Every structure is written in C-alpha cells, then in structure tokens.
Amino acid sequence: MFDLVWLIPLCPLIGSVINGLLGKKIKNETVIGGIAAGAVFCSFLVACGILFQLLSLPGEERVFQKTIFTWIQSGTFKADIGFLIDPLSATMLMIVTGVGFLIHLYSIGYMHGEEGFYRYFCYLNLFTFSMLCLVSGNNLLLMFIGWEGVGLCSYLLIGYYFHKKSAGDAGKKAFVMNRIGDFGFLLGVFTLFWYLGVNHNVWTINFVELAKNADLLVPGAVVTTVCLCFFLGATGKSAQIPLYTWLPDAMEGPTPVSALIHAATMVTAGVYMIARMNFIYIKSPTALLVIACVGAATALFAATIGTAQNDIKRVLAYSTVSQLGYMFLAMGVGAFTAGVFHLMTHAFFKACLFLGSGSVIHAMHHALHHEHSDADPQDMRNMGGLKSKMPITFLTFLVATIAIAGIPGFAGFFSKDEILWQAFANPHHGSANLVLWGCGAVAAGLTAFYMFRLVFMTFFGQTRLSEKAFHHLHESPWVITVPLVCLALLSLVGGWIGVPKILGDVLGGLPNYFEGYLEPVFAYSNAYVLHNVHGAHPSHAVEWGLMGTSVVIACAGIGLAAGLYLIAPSVPEKFVATFPVLHRAVYNKWYIDEIYDFVFVNPCKALGNFLWKGFDVVVIDGIVNGVAAVVRGFSGILRYVQTGFVHNYAFSMVIGVVVIVGVYLFR
Amino acid sequence: MLAIENYLILSAILFSIGTIGVLTRRNAIVIFMCIEMMLNAVNLTFIAFSRHLGNIDGQVFVFFVMTVAAAEAAVGLALMIAFFKNRESIDVEDVNLMKL
C-alpha cells in the first residue's frame, strides 16, 4: 500500500486536468463535480489504506519514503520527487483527503448553476493536489512547490467572482501577504542548507536525513534565524500577526473554499511545517518564545475582533485566525502533539461551521431573491429564528459551535485544554507561562462568547426577515447536509482519540492514542527537552484546576452570549451607545488595515510612483531617448550633404576628380 | 598631320564644356547630351593616342564606350519618360524623391 502513495496527489491532479481542459465541453454539472469529488475520494481510499498499514506496524518502523524519480541533481545538491509517510503526514493526508472530499461533495450542491462551474472544480482539485504535495513531500523543495501551489489556488479561488472588485482585491491581498511569507520560507531553506553543508558537509533538504542529522544543529544565532525565517513563512500562510489581514478578506471566495482552504487545510500548513521541523525549533528557545507570543497574541487579538462582526463568515474567519493562534501557541511551548491535535479537531469543526454558514447563506440568498430584496444574505442582523426552518443545519452547527467553545466531551475541548495546559506547564518559557496561559484562556472565553453570539443571532429568537422571505427559507439538499452531518459527527467524537492522561485515568485507563501515535515524529524533540530543558512540573491538582477553569470560562462566555443576545437583546445596543469609541475600534478591526495602509502600503505606492515617474520616466527614459537624440542631431548635420539633387552629387564628383588629379600632378 | 597636343586640347575643351553643361543645366535631356559630349571627348583622346602610338587598343575601347553610351541613353530616356509621366517635368531640380 505504501508504494501507492504517489496516487494520492496524482488523482486530484488528473481530475483537475480533465475538468480544466474538457470541463467547458462536458457542461453537465453532475459529471464535472463527480470527476472532481471522485478523484479526491480515490485519494481518500488510498490514504485510508496507508493509515491502516501504518497502524499495523510497530512505532519505530512507521517511517516510509517513496522516491519516484530524481528531480534536480546538481553537484552535491539533490532533490527528489519523493513522498514521506509517517504518522504526521498520514494524519494530514487523512484530513486533507477526508475533509476535502466532503467539501467537494458539498460544493456540487452549493455551486449549482454558477458560471464557471468547471473552473471552480478545476481549481479545487488543483488545490487538493498542491496541499497533498505539501504534506506528503519528503523534502523541503517539494514542500515549497505545494506551499506555492496552495497559495496560487487560494488566490484563484478567492478571486473566483472576479467581476467583483472586492473579490479581485482580496485575492491580490492574499497573494501579496503570502508572498512576503514565502520569501521567509525560502530564506529559511537556503540558510539551513548552507549551514549544514558548509559546517558539517551534510548537503540535504530531505526531512528524514535532516532529522537524522539534527544533532549537528548547535543552538545559536543561525538556528534561531532559520527558525524565524520559516516562521515568517508560516505567519503568511497561517494568517498570524502581522500577516493575518488577508484571511478575513478571503471570505470573498465561495463558502466551500473558505471551509476547505481557509479553515481546514492551507492555513494549517504553517503549523504542519513547524511540526515537521520540530527538531530544529526545539533547539531555539528564542524562536519558540517568539512563536508562542505571536500565537497567543493572535489568538486573543482576533478573538476580540470576532465579537463585533456582523457578517457570519467574517466571524468565522476571525475565529479561524484565533484558533490558528492556539496552534502556534502550542508549537511555541513545544507541545507539537497538542498543536497537531488541535489542527485536526479544528479542521472538523471549523469546516462544519463554514459549510453550515454556507448552507445558511444559500437559504438566505434564495429567500431574499424570492422577495426581490437586495439585503445582504450574509449579515446576521437580517437573520434570526432559522432553527425551525433548517433543523439539520442548525443541529450540526450547534454541535460544531459547542466543540469550538470547548465544552467537555466535544472535540475542541480536548485539544484546546491540552494546549492551555501545556502553555501553563511547559518547561521552556518560565515566568512567561502565566501570560501565555492567560491570553489563551481569555481568548477561549471570547471564542465561546462570539460563537454563541453567532448561533443566537442566526438561529434563535424572532426572525428579522420579512414574513414572505421567511416562508421561502428551506433546508439545503442532501449533498449539502450529508457533509455537514459527517463533520458534525467528527466534531463530536474526534477528540476522544486524544484524551489527556489524568482524565483518561479517571475514565478507566483510556490512553491518549494520538500522543502515542505521533510519538515517533516528535521523539527527538521530546528526548532533547528531557535532557536539556529544566522546568517545574505542576501537580495533578493544578491540572484539574486549569481544566475546571477553562470549562468555567467557556460556560461564562456562553452564558454572557445567552444573556446579551437571547434574554436581554437591548443590552448590547446600550453597551454600544455607552462605549461608542471602543465598539467602533473593535468593529473596524482595531484599524489594523488602515494602519498597514498608512505604514506600508501607501509608502510602497509612493515609492513605486516615484520610481515610475521620477526615476523610470526621467532617468531611464532620459538616457535611452538622449542617446537617440544625440544620434539624430549628428545625422541632422549630415543630411544637409544628402540633397538628392543630381547636380550636387556631380559637382562633388568633379571636385573629387580635380583634387585627385591635382594631387597626382603636383605631388 | 597635326601634332597630338591639338587633339588633346580640343578634347579637354569639349570635356570641360560637357562638365559645365552637366553641372549647370536643368533640363535632363541637355544633361544627357552633355554627358555624350564628355564621353566623345574621351573617345577623341583614345583615338589620338591610338594613332600616335600605332596601337589599335584605344580604338577598341572607343567602340565599347559608344556601345555603353547608347545603352545608357536608352535606359536614361526610359527613366525620363517614366518620370515625365509622374511629374510632367524633366527638370532635374524635381528629381529628389530619394531624399527624406
């Protein structure tokens, strides 16, 4: 089965090529969607086979490499088209193909009747191909190909409705932000390759060989630089401070794209990359601290913005930024397993939430269309009371919301609690731990608050639609609801594979499967921490206390949301009226976009304008046109000689003859 | 028999008249005639030297020159006619189309 790993990225690529080249001629939506979804389903089957074979092997043998061919060979540099299977990449393959398949299926229903239906599925398949390359490539260069590929597809899909200026701008913004990050990623690859090659004569970019030579990486400035460069790449792709502003704008794309790319897969690439390179990161406490701080700050910061947004997808977008912050917080405190665990559970419930919001938007759009109203179908202020009309969407959405809020038993609880515990108890950051935990805990409370605010505003209470429009609301078709139900089930039970040890002991010796499963990938880092990093180990009582605290915080957030949006809906308005400045600042996302415009974008534009009008036009064009003008000037003098009159030529001949004869006679 | 100098002086006078004619006249046909005069001045020199040196070569050249002159006159006349059709003039002042 392992030998078939190349089929996993190949299937979506074939699907993409077929739809891209022939889709316009096929026209039949079922066939186009079927090809795309079927291709991903094939990959999913292969990935399942690989996962089961992997699980049947003992832990230390769970690494397999499959080289298809040598891609680049130049001197000591060698890059293969090759794939790596280990517990980490197998997990990612399952998430990408599994969630990806459900979203493909959903898209068939959601995108029904759209212009460029085939184009959408071509891009979506191409995206899946790139993402699978990213997670299964066995070297940094192949990973980078996938890294760039998902960026490109994200750009294409955000700008899918390209006739809308806002969509085009959002695509461009995502592209430029990602480019800044990719620059860091490349610098990281170069520095690492150079450092190992020059100092230790180990010229490699292969992950397995890098991990084997991890002992050669001496903690110091170079390792920290490498880590921070890679992390810059991760901030771009995974929407962390300071490169996060593209993700909320990316909601201009179709909703399934938001679910697949901007919640479940591409944005987690940064987390995956850091987990993959854990053996380097563990050597740099500085880089870890930076990552932890950026992660915690992003988690908290994005959560505050989420509390005041009215666009249903925008709330989810800030929630995604915030949850990605959690994952980076986990990476930054050296809790790689917890980070990957949260990556997985987040993929389930956030995909479910996005698809659920898509289902709501779909129905709202339909209802508003019937009424010939041009009200915004994504604005929660136009919704309310949807639960009776869309029971399946409502229930699945509720399950995913409870999961993200961190109520015990649901997937999000286990992963988020693990991260908060690790942030508090990690041996790396000493006194900063409390701050990191505090940020995470407050963000968790805010998450519970704004997610339930969304649910209450959308599904509960009196409807704010007109009676006629409300009458036209109806549940979505099965291609939309089936993926919702699947993802809701995963959000419900997905967390039980990673039950924390102390809770597992109470529940009758339930082991933490996930940690044991990922252990081989992080074995080196764990051993390194054990030998080189010394920190306090809080007692079990503290762990129980923290767990209790996070549950209390989550419940408080939910309670607050219920109080403000169900019981006393007038309070938020009063609050806004009392603190108008604060509300405006939060509602306008703390004016970060405006600040970026002022600090970076406008000066760059001014510089560009200066280089264009001041340098290019004056200096460069001046030199080019100057040379031409000089030549023209000389030829202007010479052209007086060329009169075109026979007389003048004959006269010059005569003079020539006279001169020659004269010289001959009188020399 | 006259001394060779007399022929050469006559030839030089004819050649100069021809040259001045080419340089100063505007009428293309007159210019052609002047060129013929210059060619024949040269022919006169050829024949004078041929007689003086007792060598036939010069006279052979004269035939060549006359042949080429005839051909040139034919081509030149054709050019003149073509030009006249376009411009209704054979004034060489008007013949400066090659200039930009």
XYZ file of C-alpha atoms in Angstrom, chain A residues 5-615:
611
model
C 1.385 6.898 -2.080
C 2.036 8.744 -5.346
C -1.568 8.042 -6.319
C -2.776 10.354 -3.555
C -1.644 13.630 -5.132
C -1.944 12.276 -8.683
C -5.708 11.601 -8.611
C -6.751 15.211 -7.916
C -4.197 16.407 -10.475
C -5.790 14.217 -13.132
C -9.210 15.438 -12.070
C -8.025 18.998 -12.335
C -6.567 18.478 -15.807
C -9.714 16.760 -17.085
C -12.011 19.474 -15.748
C -9.685 22.256 -16.786
C -9.308 21.090 -20.379
C -12.642 19.441 -21.078
C -14.943 20.926 -18.444
C -16.258 23.587 -20.782
C -17.333 20.910 -23.245
C -18.737 18.489 -20.630
C -21.168 21.111 -19.292
C -23.028 18.516 -17.185
C -22.572 19.608 -13.572
C -23.011 16.129 -12.135
C -20.218 14.757 -14.323
C -17.824 17.618 -13.567
C -18.496 17.507 -9.849
C -18.405 13.723 -9.894
C -14.968 13.665 -11.514
C -13.591 16.160 -9.008
C -15.113 14.578 -5.922
C -14.348 11.084 -7.193
C -10.683 11.925 -7.678
C -10.417 13.136 -4.101
C -12.330 10.107 -2.892
C -9.785 7.822 -4.618
C -7.034 9.669 -2.758
C -9.005 9.257 0.438
C -9.247 5.498 -0.061
C -5.502 5.214 -0.669
C -4.825 7.395 2.367
C -7.051 5.157 4.487
C -5.152 2.097 3.282
C -1.865 3.759 4.117
C -3.078 4.778 7.561
C -4.219 1.248 8.409
C -0.949 -0.251 7.203
C 0.925 2.347 9.217
C -1.053 1.486 12.330
C -0.269 -2.196 11.873
C 3.471 -1.521 12.128
C 5.370 -1.048 15.388
C 6.001 2.580 16.321
C 9.656 2.869 15.349
C 9.077 1.443 11.847
C 6.412 3.974 10.951
C 8.570 5.923 8.515
C 8.497 5.167 4.820
C 9.902 7.034 1.863
C 8.934 6.503 -1.746
C 11.113 8.160 -4.367
C 9.512 8.425 -7.781
C 12.449 9.983 -9.610
C 15.312 12.394 -9.127
C 14.016 15.804 -9.915
C 17.086 18.040 -9.673
C 20.666 16.856 -9.382
C 23.462 19.371 -9.403
C 26.775 18.680 -7.692
C 26.059 17.875 -4.065
C 22.506 19.166 -4.343
C 19.799 16.623 -4.941
C 16.043 16.952 -4.824
C 13.694 14.047 -5.457
C 10.078 13.818 -6.365
C 9.572 11.648 -3.344
C 6.992 11.064 -0.658
C 7.303 10.589 3.053
C 4.839 8.601 5.109
C 4.986 8.886 8.845
C 2.276 9.375 11.460
C 2.293 13.147 10.966
C 1.948 13.153 7.183
C -0.556 10.283 7.325
C -2.705 12.356 9.686
C -2.531 15.335 7.358
C -3.302 13.147 4.330
C -6.406 11.847 6.080
C -7.554 15.364 6.993
C -6.917 16.817 3.550
C -8.479 13.999 1.570
C -11.293 13.290 4.052
C -12.431 16.835 4.744
C -11.532 17.719 1.166
C -13.842 15.036 -0.210
C -16.748 16.189 1.939
C -16.218 19.754 0.807
C -16.046 18.696 -2.839
C -19.342 16.892 -2.389
C -20.855 19.924 -0.690
C -19.595 22.192 -3.470
C -21.598 20.286 -6.074
C -24.736 21.439 -4.317
C -23.523 24.848 -3.271
C -22.079 25.902 -6.613
C -25.064 24.601 -8.594
C -25.798 26.887 -11.532
C -22.740 29.062 -11.041
C -20.989 30.372 -14.106
C -17.610 28.686 -14.458
C -18.657 25.596 -12.514
C -15.914 23.553 -14.176
C -13.324 26.249 -13.448
C -14.192 26.074 -9.768
C -13.687 22.323 -9.612
C -10.504 22.524 -11.668
C -9.049 24.958 -9.124
C -10.351 22.982 -6.169
C -8.743 19.783 -7.437
C -5.533 21.619 -8.193
C -5.579 22.964 -4.678
C -6.023 19.480 -3.239
C -3.106 18.273 -5.348
C -0.859 21.076 -4.071
C -1.874 20.543 -0.484
C -1.178 16.831 -0.748
C 2.255 17.585 -2.223
C 2.880 19.924 0.656
C 2.068 17.394 3.353
C 3.498 14.291 1.735
C 6.656 15.630 0.061
C 9.816 14.203 1.571
C 11.963 17.267 1.090
C 11.765 20.994 1.620
C 11.689 21.832 -2.078
C 8.714 19.626 -2.872
C 7.022 21.055 0.193
C 7.704 24.500 -1.188
C 6.113 23.540 -4.505
C 2.970 22.568 -2.619
C 3.333 25.666 -0.464
C 3.316 27.899 -3.544
C 0.640 25.816 -5.239
C -1.869 26.224 -2.430
C -1.095 29.946 -2.369
C -1.826 30.184 -6.081
C -5.059 28.208 -5.823
C -6.120 30.268 -2.832
C -5.570 33.394 -4.930
C -7.539 31.932 -7.845
C -10.429 30.809 -5.670
C -10.682 33.966 -3.553
C -10.915 35.875 -6.800
C -13.401 33.365 -8.231
C -16.067 36.061 -8.567
C -13.532 38.159 -10.420
C -16.085 40.573 -11.839
C -16.480 41.911 -8.300
C -13.714 44.358 -7.488
C -13.668 43.425 -3.796
C -13.021 39.769 -4.691
C -10.161 40.675 -7.001
C -8.644 42.926 -4.364
C -8.977 40.249 -1.692
C -7.217 37.763 -3.970
C -4.398 40.181 -4.576
C -4.080 40.915 -0.876
C -3.830 37.218 -0.046
C -1.277 36.749 -2.794
C 0.968 39.605 -1.693
C 0.790 38.716 2.001
C 1.646 35.109 1.207
C 4.500 36.208 -0.997
C 6.061 38.059 1.946
C 5.824 34.879 3.984
C 7.162 32.676 1.192
C 10.189 34.900 0.984
C 10.923 33.997 4.606
C 10.365 30.318 3.915
C 12.859 30.319 1.038
C 15.452 32.185 3.095
C 14.998 29.552 5.779
C 15.582 26.715 3.292
C 18.700 28.396 1.906
C 20.142 29.178 5.329
C 19.547 25.685 6.648
C 21.040 24.054 3.541
C 24.046 26.335 3.659
C 24.587 25.949 7.410
C 24.577 22.155 7.390
C 26.556 21.965 4.151
C 29.354 24.387 4.957
C 29.828 23.432 8.590
C 29.171 19.705 8.510
C 29.316 18.768 4.833
C 25.763 17.484 5.028
C 24.105 18.731 1.864
C 20.494 17.721 2.155
C 16.958 19.042 2.172
C 15.360 15.667 2.810
C 13.319 15.645 6.012
C 14.416 12.221 7.158
C 18.097 12.982 6.592
C 17.714 16.378 8.251
C 16.133 14.738 11.283
C 18.926 12.154 11.349
C 21.491 14.960 11.461
C 19.577 17.024 13.988
C 22.435 16.681 16.488
C 24.621 18.782 14.175
C 22.374 21.782 14.673
C 24.002 23.628 17.518
C 21.677 26.035 19.306
C 22.666 29.562 18.400
C 22.036 32.576 16.230
C 21.950 30.647 12.950
C 19.436 28.084 14.154
C 17.272 30.863 15.572
C 17.481 32.701 12.235
C 16.447 29.573 10.353
C 13.529 29.040 12.729
C 12.348 32.623 12.480
C 12.617 32.630 8.678
C 10.463 29.504 8.475
C 8.101 31.038 10.981
C 7.756 34.133 8.791
C 6.587 31.780 6.049
C 4.157 30.228 8.499
C 2.728 33.606 9.568
C 1.916 34.381 5.952
C 0.286 31.062 5.128
C -1.387 30.603 8.507
C -2.568 34.183 8.954
C -0.738 35.128 12.134
C 0.201 38.595 13.335
C 1.472 40.533 11.425
C 0.376 38.876 8.172
C -3.179 37.889 9.105
C -5.289 40.611 7.463
C -5.736 38.694 4.219
C -7.727 35.863 5.785
C -10.897 37.803 6.729
C -10.882 39.391 3.268
C -10.503 35.943 1.741
C -14.160 35.359 2.640
C -14.929 36.941 -0.742
C -14.444 33.487 -2.241
C -17.207 30.863 -2.383
C -18.069 29.440 1.058
C -16.783 25.880 0.453
C -13.441 27.446 -0.406
C -13.458 29.229 2.920
C -14.143 25.884 4.567
C -11.528 23.884 2.690
C -8.697 26.332 2.211
C -9.183 28.994 4.823
C -10.190 26.804 7.730
C -9.248 23.173 7.316
C -6.156 22.799 5.162
C -3.983 25.517 3.655
C -3.901 27.813 6.656
C -2.717 24.925 8.808
C 0.269 24.389 6.528
C 2.372 26.624 8.756
C 1.536 24.516 11.796
C 2.328 21.354 9.886
C 5.628 22.780 8.701
C 6.737 23.712 12.192
C 5.689 20.294 13.472
C 7.663 18.718 10.637
C 10.736 20.794 11.541
C 10.282 20.331 15.300
C 13.828 19.028 15.733
C 15.160 22.435 14.679
C 12.669 24.532 16.608
C 13.320 22.715 19.847
C 16.930 23.968 19.650
C 15.955 27.631 19.695
C 14.224 28.858 22.857
C 14.128 32.374 21.383
C 12.239 31.268 18.307
C 9.879 29.176 20.442
C 9.167 32.159 22.649
C 8.504 34.350 19.601
C 6.122 31.764 18.176
C 4.339 31.307 21.489
C 3.910 35.059 21.942
C 2.741 35.630 18.366
C 0.359 32.687 18.672
C -1.096 33.829 21.989
C -1.374 37.433 20.807
C -3.085 36.364 17.577
C -5.490 34.089 19.444
C -6.525 36.904 21.770
C -6.454 39.732 19.252
C -8.501 38.012 16.554
C -10.991 36.836 19.178
C -11.675 40.423 20.257
C -12.410 41.435 16.665
C -14.699 38.427 16.263
C -17.021 39.710 18.973
C -18.211 42.710 16.982
C -18.546 41.448 13.401
C -21.951 41.121 11.806
C -21.028 39.175 8.683
C -21.494 35.484 9.502
C -18.445 34.402 7.504
C -16.275 37.156 8.892
C -16.901 35.999 12.461
C -15.782 32.541 11.406
C -12.749 33.992 9.648
C -11.553 35.784 12.772
C -12.320 32.662 14.730
C -10.027 30.757 12.360
C -7.243 33.285 12.845
C -7.731 32.955 16.575
C -7.707 29.142 16.543
C -4.583 29.120 14.384
C -3.078 31.309 17.078
C -3.798 28.483 19.522
C -1.978 26.032 17.313
C 1.054 28.276 17.162
C 0.867 28.789 20.897
C 1.103 25.015 21.199
C 4.067 24.905 18.809
C 5.739 27.715 20.699
C 5.553 25.923 24.015
C 6.952 22.763 22.458
C 3.636 20.907 22.593
C 3.764 19.728 18.995
C 1.330 16.880 19.523
C -1.242 19.197 21.075
C -0.868 21.621 18.175
C -1.384 18.927 15.543
C -4.276 17.547 17.582
C -5.953 20.939 17.608
C -5.210 21.263 13.890
C -7.158 18.063 13.311
C -10.146 18.796 15.543
C -10.267 22.357 14.241
C -10.407 21.020 10.694
C -13.539 19.064 11.656
C -15.489 21.692 13.490
C -14.411 24.741 11.545
C -15.134 23.045 8.213
C -18.532 22.133 9.657
C -19.109 25.719 10.782
C -18.143 27.176 7.431
C -20.247 24.712 5.498
C -23.102 25.375 7.898
C -22.793 29.098 7.321
C -22.725 28.336 3.597
C -25.960 26.414 3.967
C -27.490 29.387 5.802
C -26.260 31.848 3.190
C -27.580 29.591 0.440
C -31.036 29.530 2.008
C -30.985 33.245 2.849
C -29.926 34.121 -0.679
C -32.767 32.051 -2.050
C -35.326 33.575 0.305
C -34.194 37.152 -0.283
C -34.133 36.518 -4.010
C -37.789 35.473 -3.916
C -38.653 38.704 -2.222
C -36.547 40.766 -4.650
C -34.777 42.196 -1.638
C -31.185 43.323 -2.004
C -30.430 42.840 1.707
C -27.114 41.143 2.490
C -27.695 37.382 2.881
C -24.530 37.107 4.996
C -25.450 39.749 7.551
C -26.560 38.200 10.845
C -28.690 41.249 11.574
C -31.022 40.040 8.800
C -31.356 36.519 10.206
C -32.802 35.113 13.420
C -35.124 32.201 14.121
C -33.680 29.966 11.428
C -33.589 26.829 13.553
C -37.144 25.735 12.821
C -36.647 26.107 9.066
C -33.228 24.454 8.820
C -33.062 21.798 11.539
C -30.139 19.767 10.165
C -28.010 22.817 9.531
C -28.903 24.139 12.952
C -28.076 20.932 14.832
C -24.770 20.345 13.054
C -23.854 23.980 13.511
C -24.675 23.784 17.202
C -22.525 20.695 17.659
C -19.553 22.342 15.964
C -20.074 25.516 17.990
C -20.080 23.599 21.251
C -16.932 21.831 20.062
C -15.096 25.079 19.314
C -16.290 26.632 22.557
C -14.562 23.874 24.484
C -17.362 22.087 26.310
C -16.108 18.770 27.719
C -16.781 15.728 25.612
C -16.644 17.524 22.282
C -13.536 17.508 20.093
C -12.467 21.077 20.708
C -12.349 20.641 24.458
C -9.635 18.018 24.458
C -7.336 19.795 22.050
C -7.817 23.300 23.421
C -7.490 22.176 27.008
C -4.302 20.308 26.152
C -2.841 23.480 24.642
C -3.809 25.630 27.612
C -2.334 23.092 30.000
C 0.894 22.878 28.025
C 1.082 26.682 27.842
C 0.872 26.781 31.610
C 3.137 23.839 32.379
C 5.736 23.916 29.600
C 9.390 23.921 30.693
C 10.559 26.462 28.099
C 9.366 29.921 28.972
C 9.493 30.187 32.758
C 7.586 33.173 34.044
C 6.040 33.942 30.638
C 3.906 30.822 31.010
C 1.253 32.546 33.062
C 0.874 35.300 30.471
C 0.654 32.774 27.639
C -1.939 30.759 29.510
C -3.842 33.921 30.399
C -4.041 35.046 26.769
C -5.198 31.583 25.746
C -7.792 31.379 28.493
C -9.274 34.814 27.793
C -9.335 34.011 24.076
C -11.155 30.768 24.899
C -13.805 32.725 26.791
C -14.149 35.188 23.914
C -14.397 32.288 21.457
C -17.282 30.778 23.396
C -18.910 34.210 23.537
C -18.722 35.218 19.896
C -19.524 31.748 18.566
C -22.682 31.551 20.640
C -23.490 35.133 19.754
C -23.406 33.952 16.136
C -25.644 30.973 16.892
C -28.149 33.024 18.884
C -28.310 35.807 16.318
C -28.704 33.379 13.441
C -30.857 30.525 14.659
C -32.688 31.742 17.774
C -35.146 34.454 18.641
C -37.609 36.222 16.384
C -36.775 36.315 12.722
C -35.761 39.668 11.307
C -36.714 38.584 7.792
C -39.997 39.605 6.276
C -42.756 37.003 6.575
C -42.698 36.256 2.861
C -38.948 35.741 2.772
C -39.040 33.648 5.943
C -41.675 31.463 4.333
C -39.296 30.735 1.458
C -36.463 29.563 3.713
C -35.880 25.829 3.467
C -33.330 23.175 4.335
C -30.490 22.552 1.858
C -30.330 19.427 -0.379
C -28.589 16.205 0.700
C -25.237 16.970 -0.965
C -25.000 19.850 1.488
C -26.441 18.241 4.588
C -24.583 14.917 4.364
C -21.122 16.533 4.637
C -22.479 18.664 7.468
C -23.633 15.613 9.384
C -20.332 13.786 8.791
C -18.309 16.752 10.014
C -20.583 17.271 12.996
C -20.117 13.632 13.987
C -16.352 14.064 13.698
C -16.537 17.219 15.845
C -18.491 15.227 18.370
C -16.251 12.198 18.699
C -12.967 13.261 17.064
C -11.462 14.398 20.337
C -11.651 11.062 22.111
C -8.506 9.762 20.452
C -6.527 12.316 22.410
C -7.906 12.189 25.939
C -5.489 13.768 28.421
C -3.802 11.291 30.738
C -5.329 12.399 34.026
C -8.822 12.379 32.547
C -8.151 9.032 30.918
C -7.110 7.541 34.255
C -10.395 8.601 35.781
C -12.368 7.203 32.850
C -10.912 3.758 33.367
C -7.447 3.841 31.848
C -8.348 5.415 28.489
C -4.992 6.053 26.831
C -4.051 9.120 24.775
C -3.927 7.318 21.420
C -2.996 10.389 19.475
C 0.061 11.211 21.543
C 1.336 7.656 21.336
C 0.666 7.616 17.604
C 2.613 10.818 16.917
C 5.375 9.977 19.399
C 7.898 8.732 16.771
C 7.722 12.049 14.889
C 8.494 14.121 17.959
C 10.698 11.572 19.744
C 13.876 13.547 19.143
C 12.383 16.798 20.449
C 10.873 15.112 23.483
C 14.193 13.478 24.363
C 16.009 16.763 23.837
C 13.642 18.577 26.195
C 14.044 15.850 28.788
C 17.837 16.229 28.790
C 18.397 19.905 28.184
C 15.415 21.892 29.379
C 14.548 22.004 33.034
C 11.354 23.492 34.314
C 8.835 22.993 37.043
C 6.276 20.211 36.740
C 2.953 21.341 38.183
C 0.967 18.802 40.145
C -2.167 16.949 39.105
C -4.231 19.248 41.274
C -3.096 22.191 39.173
C -4.023 20.335 36.002
C -7.503 19.597 37.321
C -7.794 23.199 38.402
C -6.849 24.515 34.980
C -9.230 22.153 33.266
C -12.011 23.309 35.572
C -11.096 26.938 34.960
C -11.255 26.569 31.194
C -14.652 24.891 31.425
C -15.888 27.695 33.687
C -14.524 30.303 31.269
C -16.206 28.626 28.313
C -19.512 28.413 30.189
C -19.188 32.046 31.218
C -18.689 33.044 27.580
C -21.758 31.076 26.533
C -23.759 32.472 29.429
C -22.786 36.013 28.536
C -23.780 35.465 24.927
C -27.095 33.980 26.002
C -27.719 36.856 28.385
C -26.921 39.524 25.812
C -28.494 38.055 22.715
C -31.349 35.851 23.976
C -32.599 37.210 27.258
C -31.894 40.920 27.042
C -31.181 41.873 23.433
C -31.285 45.565 24.301
C -28.115 45.390 26.410
C -25.628 45.183 23.505
C -27.178 48.306 21.989
C -26.881 50.113 25.282
C -23.304 48.915 25.584
C -22.501 50.241 22.112
C -24.184 53.538 22.984
C -22.143 53.815 26.187
C -18.775 52.979 24.658
C -19.050 54.110 21.028
C -15.309 54.546 20.566
C -14.471 51.062 21.798
C -17.170 49.477 19.662
C -16.104 51.350 16.582
C -12.480 50.328 17.102
C -13.372 46.649 17.519
C -15.913 46.718 14.705
C -13.291 48.237 12.406
C -10.803 45.529 13.382
C -8.716 47.887 15.519
C -7.974 49.836 12.297
C -5.143 47.451 11.539
C -5.839 47.551 7.809
C -5.779 51.338 7.909
C -2.527 51.295 9.884
C -0.960 48.885 7.400
C -2.148 51.092 4.578
C -0.564 54.071 6.256
C 2.707 52.445 7.296
C 3.401 50.012 4.456
C 1.018 50.164 1.530
C 0.927 53.916 0.915
C 4.707 54.420 1.279
C 5.227 51.475 -1.079
C 2.801 53.014 -3.537
C 4.545 56.388 -3.170
C 7.912 54.724 -3.726
C 6.509 52.924 -6.753
C 5.098 56.146 -8.120
C 8.395 57.903 -7.533
C 10.347 55.126 -9.245
C 7.915 55.252 -12.136
C 7.514 58.984 -12.651
C 10.744 60.186 -11.042
C 13.255 57.514 -11.936
